[in-house]
PDB file of C-alpha atoms and ligand atoms in Angstrom:
ATOM      1  CA  MET F   7     150.945 123.089  72.943  1.00  0.00           C
ATOM      2  CA  SER F   8     152.399 121.856  76.491  1.00  0.00           C
ATOM      3  CA  ILE F   9     150.411 119.241  77.912  1.00  0.00           C
ATOM      4  CA  ILE F  10     149.122 118.254  81.148  1.00  0.00           C
ATOM      5  CA  VAL F  11     149.072 114.236  81.784  1.00  0.00           C
ATOM      6  CA  LYS F  12     148.128 112.762  84.419  1.00  0.00           C
ATOM      7  CA  GLU F  13     147.900 108.988  85.495  1.00  0.00           C
ATOM      8  CA  ILE F  14     145.010 107.785  86.558  1.00  0.00           C
ATOM      9  CA  LYS F  15     143.384 103.467  88.112  1.00  0.00           C
ATOM     10  CA  VAL F  16     140.513 102.576  86.766  1.00  0.00           C
ATOM     11  CA  LYS F  17     137.706  99.725  87.345  1.00  0.00           C
ATOM     12  CA  LYS F  18     137.008  99.386  84.082  1.00  0.00           C
ATOM     13  CA  ALA F  19     138.526  99.055  80.837  1.00  0.00           C
ATOM     14  CA  LEU F  20     135.661  98.765  78.210  1.00  0.00           C
ATOM     15  CA  SER F  21     132.000 100.322  77.983  1.00  0.00           C
ATOM     16  CA  LYS F  22     129.209  99.601  76.976  1.00  0.00           C
ATOM     17  CA  SER F  23     128.888 102.046  73.074  1.00  0.00           C
ATOM     18  CA  GLY F  24     126.584 104.801  72.323  1.00  0.00           C
ATOM     19  CA  LEU F  25     127.619 104.119  68.369  1.00  0.00           C
ATOM     20  CA  PRO F  26     125.693 101.067  66.620  1.00  0.00           C
ATOM     21  CA  GLU F  27     128.332 100.251  64.338  1.00  0.00           C
ATOM     22  CA  TYR F  28     130.815  99.369  68.379  1.00  0.00           C
ATOM     23  CA  ASP F  29     129.494  96.722  71.099  1.00  0.00           C
ATOM     24  CA  TYR F  30     132.153  97.984  73.011  1.00  0.00           C
ATOM     25  CA  ALA F  31     134.281 101.243  73.232  1.00  0.00           C
ATOM     26  CA  LEU F  32     137.809 100.951  74.263  1.00  0.00           C
ATOM     27  CA  ASN F  33     139.297 104.771  75.226  1.00  0.00           C
ATOM     28  CA  PRO F  34     142.416 104.252  76.783  1.00  0.00           C
ATOM     29  CA  TYR F  35     142.851 108.144  77.648  1.00  0.00           C
ATOM     30  CA  LEU F  36     140.358 110.453  79.164  1.00  0.00           C
ATOM     31  CA  GLY F  37     140.663 114.647  77.189  1.00  0.00           C
ATOM     32  CA  CYS F  38     142.729 114.396  73.429  1.00  0.00           C
ATOM     33  CA  GLN F  39     145.587 117.002  73.117  1.00  0.00           C
ATOM     34  CA  HIS F  40     144.492 117.330  69.739  1.00  0.00           C
ATOM     35  CA  GLY F  41     141.519 119.689  71.223  1.00  0.00           C
ATOM     36  CA  CYS F  42     139.530 120.067  67.760  1.00  0.00           C
ATOM     37  CA  ILE F  43     136.940 122.887  67.772  1.00  0.00           C
ATOM     38  CA  TYR F  44     134.472 120.449  66.626  1.00  0.00           C
ATOM     39  CA  CYS F  45     134.534 117.635  69.043  1.00  0.00           C
ATOM     40  CA  TYR F  46     132.049 116.391  70.663  1.00  0.00           C
ATOM     41  CA  ALA F  47     133.655 113.898  72.863  1.00  0.00           C
ATOM     42  CA  ARG F  48     133.709 117.081  75.572  1.00  0.00           C
ATOM     43  CA  ASP F  49     130.796 116.633  75.794  1.00  0.00           C
ATOM     44  CA  PHE F  50     130.849 112.857  77.038  1.00  0.00           C
ATOM     45  CA  THR F  51     133.721 113.453  79.341  1.00  0.00           C
ATOM     46  CA  LYS F  52     133.414 114.928  82.858  1.00  0.00           C
ATOM     47  CA  GLY F  53     136.051 116.875  84.727  1.00  0.00           C
ATOM     48  CA  GLU F  54     139.498 117.480  84.047  1.00  0.00           C
ATOM     49  CA  PRO F  55     140.464 117.423  80.836  1.00  0.00           C
ATOM     50  CA  ALA F  56     136.311 118.039  79.564  1.00  0.00           C
ATOM     51  CA  ILE F  57     137.173 121.780  81.027  1.00  0.00           C
ATOM     52  CA  LYS F  58     140.875 121.870  79.718  1.00  0.00           C
ATOM     53  CA  TRP F  59     139.739 120.082  76.832  1.00  0.00           C
ATOM     54  CA  GLY F  60     143.021 119.893  73.868  1.00  0.00           C
ATOM     55  CA  GLU F  61     145.678 120.722  77.933  1.00  0.00           C
ATOM     56  CA  VAL F  62     144.819 117.568  80.043  1.00  0.00           C
ATOM     57  CA  VAL F  63     145.232 114.009  79.460  1.00  0.00           C
ATOM     58  CA  TYR F  64     144.302 111.167  81.572  1.00  0.00           C
ATOM     59  CA  VAL F  65     146.248 108.185  81.120  1.00  0.00           C
ATOM     60  CA  LYS F  66     144.783 105.001  82.444  1.00  0.00           C
ATOM     61  CA  VAL F  67     147.421 103.488  83.183  1.00  0.00           C
ATOM     62  CA  ASN F  68     146.441 100.047  84.879  1.00  0.00           C
ATOM     63  CA  LEU F  69     144.425  99.388  81.457  1.00  0.00           C
ATOM     64  CA  ILE F  70     146.128  96.376  80.134  1.00  0.00           C
ATOM     65  CA  GLU F  71     145.792  94.803  83.584  1.00  0.00           C
ATOM     66  CA  VAL F  72     141.803  95.555  83.727  1.00  0.00           C
ATOM     67  CA  LEU F  73     141.113  94.806  79.918  1.00  0.00           C
ATOM     68  CA  SER F  74     142.761  91.314  80.421  1.00  0.00           C
ATOM     69  CA  SER F  75     140.300  89.673  83.370  1.00  0.00           C
ATOM     70  CA  GLU F  76     137.575  92.142  81.745  1.00  0.00           C
ATOM     71  CA  VAL F  77     137.555  90.139  78.529  1.00  0.00           C
ATOM     72  CA  LYS F  78     137.634  86.946  79.863  1.00  0.00           C
ATOM     73  CA  GLY F  79     134.317  86.762  80.724  1.00  0.00           C
ATOM     74  CA  LEU F  80     132.484  89.034  77.842  1.00  0.00           C
ATOM     75  CA  ARG F  81     130.691  88.360  74.606  1.00  0.00           C
ATOM     76  CA  ARG F  82     132.943  88.497  71.395  1.00  0.00           C
ATOM     77  CA  GLY F  83     131.675  91.528  69.565  1.00  0.00           C
ATOM     78  CA  VAL F  84     133.197  95.021  67.864  1.00  0.00           C
ATOM     79  CA  VAL F  85     135.432  97.204  69.992  1.00  0.00           C
ATOM     80  CA  GLY F  86     135.912 101.452  69.145  1.00  0.00           C
ATOM     81  CA  LEU F  87     139.459 101.917  69.312  1.00  0.00           C
ATOM     82  CA  SER F  88     138.555 104.988  70.733  1.00  0.00           C
ATOM     83  CA  THR F  89     134.977 106.690  70.578  1.00  0.00           C
ATOM     84  CA  ILE F  90     135.925 109.409  73.173  1.00  0.00           C
ATOM     85  CA  THR F  91     139.846 110.516  72.430  1.00  0.00           C
ATOM     86  CA  ASP F  92     142.592 109.780  69.665  1.00  0.00           C
ATOM     87  CA  PRO F  93     144.109 106.524  70.668  1.00  0.00           C
ATOM     88  CA  TYR F  94     147.093 107.630  68.805  1.00  0.00           C
ATOM     89  CA  GLN F  95     147.650 111.003  70.368  1.00  0.00           C
ATOM     90  CA  PRO F  96     151.180 112.234  71.030  1.00  0.00           C
ATOM     91  CA  ILE F  97     151.384 110.825  74.371  1.00  0.00           C
ATOM     92  CA  GLU F  98     150.305 107.030  73.207  1.00  0.00           C
ATOM     93  CA  SER F  99     154.367 107.147  71.661  1.00  0.00           C
ATOM     94  CA  LYS F 100     155.087 106.647  76.100  1.00  0.00           C
ATOM     95  CA  TYR F 101     152.485 105.137  77.131  1.00  0.00           C
ATOM     96  CA  ARG F 102     151.542 102.533  74.483  1.00  0.00           C
ATOM     97  CA  LEU F 103     147.701 101.483  75.739  1.00  0.00           C
ATOM     98  CA  SER F 104     146.422 101.541  72.402  1.00  0.00           C
ATOM     99  CA  ARG F 105     149.084  98.752  70.636  1.00  0.00           C
ATOM    100  CA  ARG F 106     148.973  96.357  74.013  1.00  0.00           C
ATOM    101  CA  ALA F 107     145.174  96.435  73.550  1.00  0.00           C
ATOM    102  CA  LEU F 108     144.762  96.270  70.057  1.00  0.00           C
ATOM    103  CA  SER F 109     147.057  93.152  70.806  1.00  0.00           C
ATOM    104  CA  LEU F 110     145.237  91.593  73.682  1.00  0.00           C
ATOM    105  CA  LEU F 111     142.006  92.217  72.560  1.00  0.00           C
ATOM    106  CA  CYS F 112     142.086  90.750  68.568  1.00  0.00           C
ATOM    107  CA  ASP F 113     144.634  87.399  70.772  1.00  0.00           C
ATOM    108  CA  SER F 114     140.840  87.015  73.229  1.00  0.00           C
ATOM    109  CA  GLY F 115     139.170  87.095  69.192  1.00  0.00           C
ATOM    110  CA  PHE F 116     137.333  90.426  69.641  1.00  0.00           C
ATOM    111  CA  HIS F 117     137.369  92.945  66.342  1.00  0.00           C
ATOM    112  CA  VAL F 118     139.056  96.024  67.010  1.00  0.00           C
ATOM    113  CA  SER F 119     138.177  99.045  64.525  1.00  0.00           C
ATOM    114  CA  VAL F 120     140.695 101.746  64.847  1.00  0.00           C
ATOM    115  CA  GLN F 121     140.422 105.789  64.581  1.00  0.00           C
ATOM    116  CA  THR F 122     142.718 108.269  64.197  1.00  0.00           C
ATOM    117  CA  LYS F 123     144.156 111.202  63.002  1.00  0.00           C
ATOM    118  CA  SER F 124     147.816 110.025  63.679  1.00  0.00           C
ATOM    119  CA  ALA F 125     150.946 108.394  61.576  1.00  0.00           C
ATOM    120  CA  LEU F 126     151.950 106.914  65.522  1.00  0.00           C
ATOM    121  CA  VAL F 127     148.910 103.485  64.005  1.00  0.00           C
ATOM    122  CA  ILE F 128     152.306 103.072  61.958  1.00  0.00           C
ATOM    123  CA  ARG F 129     154.358 101.793  64.593  1.00  0.00           C
ATOM    124  CA  ASP F 130     151.440  98.826  65.193  1.00  0.00           C
ATOM    125  CA  ILE F 131     151.106  97.951  61.572  1.00  0.00           C
ATOM    126  CA  ASP F 132     153.139  94.665  62.828  1.00  0.00           C
ATOM    127  CA  VAL F 133     150.309  94.368  65.654  1.00  0.00           C
ATOM    128  CA  LEU F 134     147.149  95.206  63.034  1.00  0.00           C
ATOM    129  CA  LYS F 135     148.856  92.951  60.511  1.00  0.00           C
ATOM    130  CA  GLN F 136     148.614  89.995  63.526  1.00  0.00           C
ATOM    131  CA  CYS F 137     144.777  91.011  63.648  1.00  0.00           C
ATOM    132  CA  GLY F 138     144.356  90.390  59.862  1.00  0.00           C
ATOM    133  CA  GLU F 139     140.313  90.668  59.354  1.00  0.00           C
ATOM    134  CA  MET F 140     139.958  90.769  62.694  1.00  0.00           C
ATOM    135  CA  ALA F 141     141.498  95.021  62.991  1.00  0.00           C
ATOM    136  CA  ASP F 142     140.217  98.026  60.878  1.00  0.00           C
ATOM    137  CA  VAL F 143     141.671 101.276  60.693  1.00  0.00           C
ATOM    138  CA  GLY F 144     139.918 104.295  59.694  1.00  0.00           C
ATOM    139  CA  LEU F 145     141.837 107.981  59.187  1.00  0.00           C
ATOM    140  CA  THR F 146     139.513 110.743  59.344  1.00  0.00           C
ATOM    141  CA  ILE F 147     140.635 113.980  57.257  1.00  0.00           C
ATOM    142  CA  THR F 148     138.025 115.820  57.100  1.00  0.00           C
ATOM    143  CA  THR F 149     139.719 118.776  54.027  1.00  0.00           C
ATOM    144  CA  MET F 150     143.799 118.233  52.546  1.00  0.00           C
ATOM    145  CA  SER F 151     143.499 121.758  52.083  1.00  0.00           C
ATOM    146  CA  ASP F 152     145.000 124.263  54.822  1.00  0.00           C
ATOM    147  CA  SER F 153     142.203 124.939  56.660  1.00  0.00           C
ATOM    148  CA  TYR F 154     142.538 122.614  58.841  1.00  0.00           C
ATOM    149  CA  LYS F 155     144.059 124.320  61.310  1.00  0.00           C
ATOM    150  CA  LEU F 156     141.509 126.093  61.952  1.00  0.00           C
ATOM    151  CA  ILE F 157     139.266 123.152  62.823  1.00  0.00           C
ATOM    152  CA  GLU F 158     142.583 120.893  64.326  1.00  0.00           C
ATOM    153  CA  PRO F 159     145.025 123.292  65.201  1.00  0.00           C
ATOM    154  CA  ASN F 160     146.927 120.615  67.055  1.00  0.00           C
ATOM    155  CA  THR F 161     146.772 117.692  64.519  1.00  0.00           C
ATOM    156  CA  PRO F 162     149.104 116.159  62.130  1.00  0.00           C
ATOM    157  CA  PRO F 163     148.281 117.497  58.834  1.00  0.00           C
ATOM    158  CA  PRO F 164     146.063 116.053  56.299  1.00  0.00           C
ATOM    159  CA  LEU F 165     149.524 115.409  54.152  1.00  0.00           C
ATOM    160  CA  VAL F 166     150.572 113.390  56.701  1.00  0.00           C
ATOM    161  CA  ARG F 167     147.447 111.575  57.342  1.00  0.00           C
ATOM    162  CA  ALA F 168     147.094 110.597  53.658  1.00  0.00           C
ATOM    163  CA  MET F 169     150.584 109.482  53.744  1.00  0.00           C
ATOM    164  CA  THR F 170     149.913 107.242  57.031  1.00  0.00           C
ATOM    165  CA  ILE F 171     146.985 105.241  54.954  1.00  0.00           C
ATOM    166  CA  ARG F 172     149.046 104.542  52.302  1.00  0.00           C
ATOM    167  CA  LYS F 173     151.539 102.666  54.025  1.00  0.00           C
ATOM    168  CA  LEU F 174     148.363 100.878  56.137  1.00  0.00           C
ATOM    169  CA  ALA F 175     146.865  99.925  53.501  1.00  0.00           C
ATOM    170  CA  LYS F 176     149.954  98.510  51.615  1.00  0.00           C
ATOM    171  CA  ALA F 177     150.391  96.559  54.303  1.00  0.00           C
ATOM    172  CA  GLY F 178     147.197  94.754  53.487  1.00  0.00           C
ATOM    173  CA  VAL F 179     145.282  96.190  56.991  1.00  0.00           C
ATOM    174  CA  LYS F 180     142.056  97.336  56.155  1.00  0.00           C
ATOM    175  CA  THR F 181     141.501 100.929  55.884  1.00  0.00           C
ATOM    176  CA  TRP F 182     138.381 103.452  55.617  1.00  0.00           C
ATOM    177  CA  ILE F 183     138.617 107.250  56.173  1.00  0.00           C
ATOM    178  CA  PHE F 184     136.053 109.347  57.869  1.00  0.00           C
ATOM    179  CA  LEU F 185     135.268 112.748  56.205  1.00  0.00           C
ATOM    180  CA  GLY F 186     133.694 114.346  59.108  1.00  0.00           C
ATOM    181  CA  PRO F 187     132.693 117.039  60.023  1.00  0.00           C
ATOM    182  CA  ILE F 188     131.336 118.602  56.908  1.00  0.00           C
ATOM    183  CA  ILE F 189     130.836 121.534  58.595  1.00  0.00           C
ATOM    184  CA  PRO F 190     128.726 124.439  56.052  1.00  0.00           C
ATOM    185  CA  GLY F 191     131.349 126.778  54.088  1.00  0.00           C
ATOM    186  CA  ILE F 192     134.777 125.578  56.204  1.00  0.00           C
ATOM    187  CA  ASN F 193     134.684 122.140  53.996  1.00  0.00           C
ATOM    188  CA  ASP F 194     131.664 121.250  52.307  1.00  0.00           C
ATOM    189  CA  SER F 195     132.810 121.691  48.561  1.00  0.00           C
ATOM    190  CA  ARG F 196     133.803 119.634  45.551  1.00  0.00           C
ATOM    191  CA  LEU F 197     136.710 120.840  46.153  1.00  0.00           C
ATOM    192  CA  ASN F 198     137.298 119.980  49.240  1.00  0.00           C
ATOM    193  CA  TYR F 199     135.951 116.035  47.808  1.00  0.00           C
ATOM    194  CA  GLU F 200     137.538 115.239  45.447  1.00  0.00           C
ATOM    195  CA  PRO F 201     141.541 114.839  46.667  1.00  0.00           C
ATOM    196  CA  ILE F 202     140.097 112.902  49.665  1.00  0.00           C
ATOM    197  CA  ILE F 203     137.483 110.236  47.301  1.00  0.00           C
ATOM    198  CA  ARG F 204     140.801 110.388  45.268  1.00  0.00           C
ATOM    199  CA  LEU F 205     142.542 108.864  48.255  1.00  0.00           C
ATOM    200  CA  ALA F 206     139.903 106.526  49.071  1.00  0.00           C
ATOM    201  CA  LYS F 207     139.979 104.688  45.888  1.00  0.00           C
ATOM    202  CA  GLU F 208     143.450 104.767  46.185  1.00  0.00           C
ATOM    203  CA  THR F 209     143.908 102.981  48.671  1.00  0.00           C
ATOM    204  CA  ASN F 210     140.549 101.310  48.129  1.00  0.00           C
ATOM    205  CA  SER F 211     138.717 102.296  51.837  1.00  0.00           C
ATOM    206  CA  GLN F 212     135.308 103.264  52.421  1.00  0.00           C
ATOM    207  CA  LEU F 213     134.608 106.533  52.295  1.00  0.00           C
ATOM    208  CA  ILE F 214     132.555 106.966  55.557  1.00  0.00           C
ATOM    209  CA  ILE F 215     130.350 110.413  55.010  1.00  0.00           C
ATOM    210  CA  ASP F 216     129.225 112.809  58.199  1.00  0.00           C
ATOM    211  CA  ARG F 217     127.681 116.202  59.515  1.00  0.00           C
ATOM    212  CA  PHE F 218     128.352 118.760  61.721  1.00  0.00           C
ATOM    213  CA  ARG F 219     125.572 118.138  64.501  1.00  0.00           C
ATOM    214  CA  PRO F 220     125.512 121.076  66.155  1.00  0.00           C
ATOM    215  CA  ARG F 221     126.369 120.946  69.935  1.00  0.00           C
ATOM    216  CA  GLU F 222     126.641 123.846  72.952  1.00  0.00           C
ATOM    217  CA  THR F 223     130.619 123.522  73.094  1.00  0.00           C
ATOM    218  CA  ALA F 224     131.613 123.053  69.669  1.00  0.00           C
ATOM    219  CA  VAL F 225     129.354 126.456  67.892  1.00  0.00           C
ATOM    220  CA  ARG F 226     130.479 128.527  71.004  1.00  0.00           C
ATOM    221  CA  LEU F 227     133.960 128.160  69.824  1.00  0.00           C
ATOM    222  CA  MET F 228     133.122 128.797  66.250  1.00  0.00           C
ATOM    223  CA  ARG F 229     131.615 131.350  67.177  1.00  0.00           C
ATOM    224  CA  THR F 230     134.236 132.866  69.739  1.00  0.00           C
ATOM    225  CA  LYS F 231     137.385 131.405  67.589  1.00  0.00           C
ATOM    226  CA  LEU F 232     136.363 131.255  64.052  1.00  0.00           C
ATOM    227  CA  ASN F 233     133.486 133.984  63.829  1.00  0.00           C
ATOM    228  CA  ILE F 234     131.549 131.636  62.606  1.00  0.00           C
ATOM    229  CA  ASN F 235     127.610 130.270  63.261  1.00  0.00           C
ATOM    230  CA  PRO F 236     127.688 126.759  60.615  1.00  0.00           C
ATOM    231  CA  VAL F 237     123.885 125.798  60.454  1.00  0.00           C
ATOM    232  CA  PRO F 238     123.504 122.663  58.691  1.00  0.00           C
ATOM    233  CA  THR F 239     120.250 122.636  57.154  1.00  0.00           C
ATOM    234  CA  ASN F 240     118.375 119.147  55.738  1.00  0.00           C
ATOM    235  CA  ASN F 241     117.843 120.747  52.546  1.00  0.00           C
ATOM    236  CA  TRP F 242     121.798 121.848  53.036  1.00  0.00           C
ATOM    237  CA  TRP F 243     122.829 118.117  54.118  1.00  0.00           C
ATOM    238  CA  ARG F 244     121.117 116.777  50.858  1.00  0.00           C
ATOM    239  CA  ARG F 245     122.752 118.950  48.142  1.00  0.00           C
ATOM    240  CA  VAL F 246     126.217 117.266  50.011  1.00  0.00           C
ATOM    241  CA  VAL F 247     125.136 114.401  50.052  1.00  0.00           C
ATOM    242  CA  GLY F 248     124.042 114.599  46.310  1.00  0.00           C
ATOM    243  CA  GLU F 249     126.935 115.488  44.840  1.00  0.00           C
ATOM    244  CA  LEU F 250     129.385 113.251  47.209  1.00  0.00           C
ATOM    245  CA  THR F 251     127.606 110.304  45.264  1.00  0.00           C
ATOM    246  CA  GLN F 252     127.777 111.913  42.462  1.00  0.00           C
ATOM    247  CA  LEU F 253     132.123 111.966  43.387  1.00  0.00           C
ATOM    248  CA  CYS F 254     131.781 108.921  44.276  1.00  0.00           C
ATOM    249  CA  ASP F 255     130.136 106.907  41.430  1.00  0.00           C
ATOM    250  CA  SER F 256     132.067 108.448  38.737  1.00  0.00           C
ATOM    251  CA  TYR F 257     135.586 107.465  40.597  1.00  0.00           C
ATOM    252  CA  GLY F 258     134.309 104.217  41.880  1.00  0.00           C
ATOM    253  CA  VAL F 259     134.100 104.769  45.999  1.00  0.00           C
ATOM    254  CA  ASN F 260     131.858 102.756  47.766  1.00  0.00           C
ATOM    255  CA  CYS F 261     130.768 106.036  49.453  1.00  0.00           C
ATOM    256  CA  ILE F 262     128.422 105.951  52.562  1.00  0.00           C
ATOM    257  CA  THR F 263     126.935 108.400  54.958  1.00  0.00           C
ATOM    258  CA  GLU F 264     127.214 107.600  59.347  1.00  0.00           C
ATOM    259  CA  GLU F 265     123.591 106.900  59.210  1.00  0.00           C
ATOM    260  CA  ASP F 266     123.561 104.530  56.610  1.00  0.00           C
ATOM    261  CA  GLU F 267     126.053 102.789  58.369  1.00  0.00           C
ATOM    262  CA  TRP F 268     124.192 102.525  61.530  1.00  0.00           C
ATOM    263  CA  ARG F 269     121.246 101.018  59.486  1.00  0.00           C
ATOM    264  CA  SER F 270     123.556  98.656  57.736  1.00  0.00           C
ATOM    265  CA  ARG F 271     125.344  96.676  60.382  1.00  0.00           C
ATOM    266  CA  ARG F 272     122.350  96.966  62.497  1.00  0.00           C
ATOM    267  CA  ARG F 273     120.327  95.368  60.052  1.00  0.00           C
ATOM    268  CA  ASN F 274     122.922  92.005  59.756  1.00  0.00           C
ATOM    269  CA  ASN F 275     122.377  90.005  62.501  1.00  0.00           C
ATOM    270  CA  SER F 276     126.080  89.882  62.809  1.00  0.00           C
ATOM    271  CA  ILE F 277     128.219  92.961  62.448  1.00  0.00           C
ATOM    272  CA  LEU F 278     131.170  90.964  62.273  1.00  0.00           C
ATOM    273  CA  ASP F 279     129.296  88.743  59.355  1.00  0.00           C
ATOM    274  CA  TYR F 280     128.933  92.928  58.393  1.00  0.00           C
ATOM    275  CA  LEU F 281     132.828  93.744  58.607  1.00  0.00           C
ATOM    276  CA  LYS F 282     134.193  90.847  56.605  1.00  0.00           C
TER     277      LYS F 282
HETATM  278  S1  SF4 I 316     141.238 114.183  68.214  1.00  0.00           S
HETATM  279 FE1  SF4 I 316     139.248 112.829  68.012  1.00  0.00          FE
HETATM  280  S2  SF4 I 316     138.387 112.803  69.629  1.00  0.00           S
HETATM  281 FE2  SF4 I 316     140.480 114.320  69.608  1.00  0.00          FE
HETATM  282  S3  SF4 I 316     139.680 116.546  69.967  1.00  0.00           S
HETATM  283 FE3  SF4 I 316     140.262 116.025  67.386  1.00  0.00          FE
HETATM  284  S4  SF4 I 316     138.183 115.229  67.028  1.00  0.00           S
HETATM  285 FE4  SF4 I 316     137.824 115.015  69.366  1.00  0.00          FE
END
């Protein structure tokens, strides 16, 4: 898919994260080429990249310059890279903002938690190894089947993501898998979860699971593009969590829900301690 790229300058690099698991969020891009149907990030993005989600991406070309002066005066903590975009979407191969930010943040004493669907993160294994315990990488894998094309039409295939996490784990990078969102009728079967749990076992990755949370745009796109109207009830979620927990236990995989993760990190005085 062709993409319109616009370069912009920003005054701030890090923002306070709205997610309890992070202290800061770093989003080098506004908009995301991956254009997932269920994406919540577009609801937290303003202007053209939100309206033309998946078609327009703004690049914060002065990000590293701003970040390097910003970090000098900030309390150390955990940075989510990224929270409303994929930091390793294809244009990162040209701009290398995520790579440079990762290196700068680790060198400055910040822990960086990367989340992506892209194999491009492998390019930065050298930086991740230098970061050591100050970095972790999560790959989002919602399914290992071809049904991913319905909900994540412009992303790398799940087999590529699996290869990515294997390479990272082999290099000694701390890895995790985000199995979410789990959407009723799309990826909520044992057939769907089991290969992902096996991958988590193989790569010694924690598995974080999360349910689909209906938001207006995502629901509308599912209705118009997929002709479905998923309703994630509490009973449905209890059934899914029960099945997943049982499977994770049988494989010996550390498996938690997104809510568990928030609670667990809140209980700890230091998020950095939790990540160790
Ligand atoms: S990769 Fe993430 S940020 Fe990008 S469209 Fe998909 S869900 Fe949204």
